[in-house]
PDB file of C-alpha atoms in Angstrom:
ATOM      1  CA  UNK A   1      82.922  90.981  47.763  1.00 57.00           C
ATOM      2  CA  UNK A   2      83.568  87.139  46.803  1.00 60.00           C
ATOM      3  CA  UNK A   3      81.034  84.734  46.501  1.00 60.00           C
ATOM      4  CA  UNK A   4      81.764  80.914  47.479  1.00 55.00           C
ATOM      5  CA  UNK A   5      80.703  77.963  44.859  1.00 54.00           C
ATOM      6  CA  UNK A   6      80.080  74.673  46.127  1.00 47.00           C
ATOM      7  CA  UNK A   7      80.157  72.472  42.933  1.00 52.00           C
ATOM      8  CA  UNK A   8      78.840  69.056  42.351  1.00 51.00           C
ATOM      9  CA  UNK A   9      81.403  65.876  43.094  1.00 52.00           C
ATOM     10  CA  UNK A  10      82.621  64.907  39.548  1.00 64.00           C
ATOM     11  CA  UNK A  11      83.316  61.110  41.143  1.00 88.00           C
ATOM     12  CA  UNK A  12      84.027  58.647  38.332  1.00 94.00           C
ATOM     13  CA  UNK A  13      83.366  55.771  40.524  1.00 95.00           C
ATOM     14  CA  UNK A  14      80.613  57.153  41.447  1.00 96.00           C
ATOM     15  CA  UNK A  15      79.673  57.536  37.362  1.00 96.00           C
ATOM     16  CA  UNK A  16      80.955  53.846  36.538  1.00 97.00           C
ATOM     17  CA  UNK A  17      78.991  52.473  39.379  1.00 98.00           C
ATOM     18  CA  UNK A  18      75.499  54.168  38.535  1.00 98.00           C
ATOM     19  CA  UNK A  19      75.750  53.286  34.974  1.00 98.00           C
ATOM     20  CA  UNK A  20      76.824  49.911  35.769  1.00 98.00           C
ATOM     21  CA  UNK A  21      73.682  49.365  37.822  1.00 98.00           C
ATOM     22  CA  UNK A  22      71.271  51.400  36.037  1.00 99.00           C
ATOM     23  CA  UNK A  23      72.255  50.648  32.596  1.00 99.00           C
ATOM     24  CA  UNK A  24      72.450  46.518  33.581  1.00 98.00           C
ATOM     25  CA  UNK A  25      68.447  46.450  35.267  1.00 99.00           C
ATOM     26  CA  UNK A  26      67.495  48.541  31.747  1.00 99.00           C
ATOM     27  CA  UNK A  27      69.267  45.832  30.096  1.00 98.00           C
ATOM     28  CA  UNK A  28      67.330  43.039  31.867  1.00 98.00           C
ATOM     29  CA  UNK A  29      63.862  44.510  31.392  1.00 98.00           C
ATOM     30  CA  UNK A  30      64.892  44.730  27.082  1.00 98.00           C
ATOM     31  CA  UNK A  31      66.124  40.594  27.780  1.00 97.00           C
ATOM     32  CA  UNK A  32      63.463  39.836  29.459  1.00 97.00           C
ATOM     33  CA  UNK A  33      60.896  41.821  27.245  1.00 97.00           C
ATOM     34  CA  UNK A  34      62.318  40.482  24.345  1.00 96.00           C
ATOM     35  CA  UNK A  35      62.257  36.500  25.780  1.00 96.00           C
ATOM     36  CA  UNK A  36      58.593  36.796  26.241  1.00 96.00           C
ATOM     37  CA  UNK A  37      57.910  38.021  22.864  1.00 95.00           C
ATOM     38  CA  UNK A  38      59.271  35.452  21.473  1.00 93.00           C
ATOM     39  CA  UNK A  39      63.440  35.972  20.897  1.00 93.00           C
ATOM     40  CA  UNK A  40      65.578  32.860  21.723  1.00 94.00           C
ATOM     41  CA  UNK A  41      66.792  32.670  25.577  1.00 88.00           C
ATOM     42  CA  UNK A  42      69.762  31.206  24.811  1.00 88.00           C
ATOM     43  CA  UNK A  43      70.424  34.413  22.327  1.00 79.00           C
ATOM     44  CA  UNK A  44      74.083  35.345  23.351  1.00 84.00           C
ATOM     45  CA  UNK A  45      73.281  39.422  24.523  1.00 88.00           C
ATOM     46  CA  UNK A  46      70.339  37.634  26.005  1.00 94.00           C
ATOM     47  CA  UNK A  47      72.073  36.228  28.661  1.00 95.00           C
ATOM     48  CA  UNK A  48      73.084  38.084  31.977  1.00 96.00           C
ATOM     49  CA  UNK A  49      76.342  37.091  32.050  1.00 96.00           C
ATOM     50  CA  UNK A  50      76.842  38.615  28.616  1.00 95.00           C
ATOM     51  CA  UNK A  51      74.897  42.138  28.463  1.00 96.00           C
ATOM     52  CA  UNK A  52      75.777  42.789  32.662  1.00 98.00           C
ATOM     53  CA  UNK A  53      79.610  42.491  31.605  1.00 97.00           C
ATOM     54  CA  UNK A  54      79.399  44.221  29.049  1.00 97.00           C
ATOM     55  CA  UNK A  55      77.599  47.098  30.380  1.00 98.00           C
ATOM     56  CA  UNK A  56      79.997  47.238  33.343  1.00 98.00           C
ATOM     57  CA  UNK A  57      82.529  47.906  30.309  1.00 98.00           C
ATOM     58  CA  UNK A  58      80.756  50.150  28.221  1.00 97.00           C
ATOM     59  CA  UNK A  59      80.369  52.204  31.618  1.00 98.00           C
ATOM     60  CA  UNK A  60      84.353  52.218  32.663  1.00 98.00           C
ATOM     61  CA  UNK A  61      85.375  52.955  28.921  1.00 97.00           C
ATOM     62  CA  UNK A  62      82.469  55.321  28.706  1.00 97.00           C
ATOM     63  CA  UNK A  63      82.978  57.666  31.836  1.00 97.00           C
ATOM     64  CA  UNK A  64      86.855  57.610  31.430  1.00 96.00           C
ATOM     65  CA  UNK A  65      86.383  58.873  27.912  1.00 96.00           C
ATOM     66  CA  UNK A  66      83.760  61.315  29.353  1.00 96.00           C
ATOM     67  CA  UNK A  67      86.258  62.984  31.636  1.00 94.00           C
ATOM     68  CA  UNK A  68      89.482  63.072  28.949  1.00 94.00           C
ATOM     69  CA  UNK A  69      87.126  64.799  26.853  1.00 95.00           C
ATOM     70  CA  UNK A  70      86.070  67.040  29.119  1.00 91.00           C
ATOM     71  CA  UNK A  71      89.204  68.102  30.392  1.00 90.00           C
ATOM     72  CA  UNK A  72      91.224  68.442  27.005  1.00 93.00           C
ATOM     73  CA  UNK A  73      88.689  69.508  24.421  1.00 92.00           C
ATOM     74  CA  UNK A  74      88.077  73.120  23.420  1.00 92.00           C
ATOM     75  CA  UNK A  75      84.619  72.708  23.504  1.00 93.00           C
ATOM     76  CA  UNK A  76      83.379  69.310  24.959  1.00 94.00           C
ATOM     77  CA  UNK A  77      79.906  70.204  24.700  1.00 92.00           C
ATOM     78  CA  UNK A  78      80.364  70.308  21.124  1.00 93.00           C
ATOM     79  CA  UNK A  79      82.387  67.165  20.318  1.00 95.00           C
ATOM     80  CA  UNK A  80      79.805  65.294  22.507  1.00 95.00           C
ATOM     81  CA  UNK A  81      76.804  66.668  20.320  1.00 94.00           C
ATOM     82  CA  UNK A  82      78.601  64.602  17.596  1.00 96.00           C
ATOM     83  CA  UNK A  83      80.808  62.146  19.610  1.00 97.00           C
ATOM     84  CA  UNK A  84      77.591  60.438  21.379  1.00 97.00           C
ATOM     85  CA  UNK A  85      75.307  59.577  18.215  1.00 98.00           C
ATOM     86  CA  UNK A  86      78.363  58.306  16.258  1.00 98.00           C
ATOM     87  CA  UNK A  87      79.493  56.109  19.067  1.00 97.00           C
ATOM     88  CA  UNK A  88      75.949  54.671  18.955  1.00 98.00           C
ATOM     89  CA  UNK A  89      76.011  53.835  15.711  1.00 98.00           C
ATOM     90  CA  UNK A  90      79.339  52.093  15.971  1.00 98.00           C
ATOM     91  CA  UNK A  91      78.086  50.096  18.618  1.00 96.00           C
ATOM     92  CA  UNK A  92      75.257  48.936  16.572  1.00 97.00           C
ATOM     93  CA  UNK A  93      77.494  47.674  13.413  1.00 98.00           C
ATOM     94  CA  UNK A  94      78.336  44.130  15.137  1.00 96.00           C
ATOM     95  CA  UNK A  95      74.729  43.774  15.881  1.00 96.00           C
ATOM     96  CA  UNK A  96      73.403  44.169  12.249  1.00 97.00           C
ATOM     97  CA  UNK A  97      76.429  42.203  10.704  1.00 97.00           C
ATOM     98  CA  UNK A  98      75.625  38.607  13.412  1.00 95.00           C
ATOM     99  CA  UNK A  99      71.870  39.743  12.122  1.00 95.00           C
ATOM    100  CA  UNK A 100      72.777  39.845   8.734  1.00 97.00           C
ATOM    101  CA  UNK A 101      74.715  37.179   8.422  1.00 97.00           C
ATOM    102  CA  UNK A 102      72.352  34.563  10.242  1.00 93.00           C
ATOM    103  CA  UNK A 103      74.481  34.256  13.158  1.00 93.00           C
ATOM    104  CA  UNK A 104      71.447  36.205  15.344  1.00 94.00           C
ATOM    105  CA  UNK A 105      67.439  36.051  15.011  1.00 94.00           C
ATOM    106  CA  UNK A 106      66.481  39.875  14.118  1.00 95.00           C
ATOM    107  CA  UNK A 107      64.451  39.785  17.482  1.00 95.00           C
ATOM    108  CA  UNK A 108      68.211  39.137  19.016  1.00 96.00           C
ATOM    109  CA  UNK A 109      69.669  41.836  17.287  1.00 97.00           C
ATOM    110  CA  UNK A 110      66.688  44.397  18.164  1.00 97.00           C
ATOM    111  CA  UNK A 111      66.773  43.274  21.732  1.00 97.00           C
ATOM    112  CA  UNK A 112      70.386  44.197  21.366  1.00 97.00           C
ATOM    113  CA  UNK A 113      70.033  47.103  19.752  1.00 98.00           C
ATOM    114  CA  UNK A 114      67.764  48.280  22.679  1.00 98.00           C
ATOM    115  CA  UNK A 115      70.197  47.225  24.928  1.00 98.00           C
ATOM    116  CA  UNK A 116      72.902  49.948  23.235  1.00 98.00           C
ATOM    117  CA  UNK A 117      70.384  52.709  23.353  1.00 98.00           C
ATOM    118  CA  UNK A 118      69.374  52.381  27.218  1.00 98.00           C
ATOM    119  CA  UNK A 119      73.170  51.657  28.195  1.00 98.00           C
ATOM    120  CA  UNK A 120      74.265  55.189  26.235  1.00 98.00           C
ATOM    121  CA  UNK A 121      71.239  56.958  27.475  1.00 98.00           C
ATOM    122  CA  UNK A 122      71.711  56.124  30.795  1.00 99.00           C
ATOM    123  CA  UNK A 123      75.516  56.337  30.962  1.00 98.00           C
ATOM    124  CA  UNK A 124      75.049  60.779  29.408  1.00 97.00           C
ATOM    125  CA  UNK A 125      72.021  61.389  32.020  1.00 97.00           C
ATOM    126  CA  UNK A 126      74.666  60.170  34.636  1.00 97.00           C
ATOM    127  CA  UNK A 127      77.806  61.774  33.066  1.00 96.00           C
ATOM    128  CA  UNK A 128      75.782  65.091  32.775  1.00 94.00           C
ATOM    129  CA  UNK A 129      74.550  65.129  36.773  1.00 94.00           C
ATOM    130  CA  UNK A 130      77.615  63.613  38.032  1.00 94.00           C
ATOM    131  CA  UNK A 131      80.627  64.749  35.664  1.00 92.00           C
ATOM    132  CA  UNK A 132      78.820  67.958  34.117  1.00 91.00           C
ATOM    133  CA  UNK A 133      81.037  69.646  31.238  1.00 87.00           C
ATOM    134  CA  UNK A 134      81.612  73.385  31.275  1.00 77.00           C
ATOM    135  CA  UNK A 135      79.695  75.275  28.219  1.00 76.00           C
ATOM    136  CA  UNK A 136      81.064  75.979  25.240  1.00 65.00           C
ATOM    137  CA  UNK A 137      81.766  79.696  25.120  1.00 53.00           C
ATOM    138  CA  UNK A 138      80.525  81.303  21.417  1.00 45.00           C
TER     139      UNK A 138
END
């Protein structure tokens, strides 16, 4: 006997669209949150135009490098485990050099910093539901 599986669309415009959205009103709330404590409006990632394009990016780049992964690695689940934290932290190094070097207010660079964790957090809870990677066999 033969049993039928209905799996889950693995749409990447679906993916690119949801983290777009999701990952751009996350980003607002962390602007706006940070304005009214006191960080600069004018602050470059402060500015819609800046952290909405950016996440729109972050979330093509993100979810086509989601799906090569997941289609030519061994064991995706593993290179993710490493792959996601270490793209983080590469995302933060521009951030702490503008903050470093005077170009940003630290309250800029924090708000920015924010902004990086909500985008990737949101971008793997909508890789995982809509572009889920097979399990690593042991």
């Amino acid at each position: 006997m033969s049993t039928i599986t209905v799996s889950r669309p693995r749409s990447i415009t679906t993916s690119i669209l949801l983290v777009a959205v999701l990952g751009s009103i996350a980003n607002a709330a962390v602007a706006l949150g940070a304005v009214s404590v006191g960080a600069p409006a004018n602050g470059m990632p402060l500015q819609p135009v800046a952290y909405v394009t950016l996440t729109v990016i972050a979330s093509v780049a993100g979810a086509f490098g989601w799906r090569t992964i997941e289609v030519r690695a061994q064991r995706p689940e593993r290179v993710f485990r490493w792959l996601v934290p270490a793209t983080l932290l590469l995302s933060l190094v521009p951030d702490v050099i503008l903050g470093t070097s005077g170009a940003w207010e630290w309250s800029v660079v924090l708000a920015a910093i924010a902004m990086h964790v909500a985008t990737i957090a949101i971008a793997v809870a909508v890789y995982v539901w809509q572009m889920p990677v097979r399990r690593d066999q042991l």
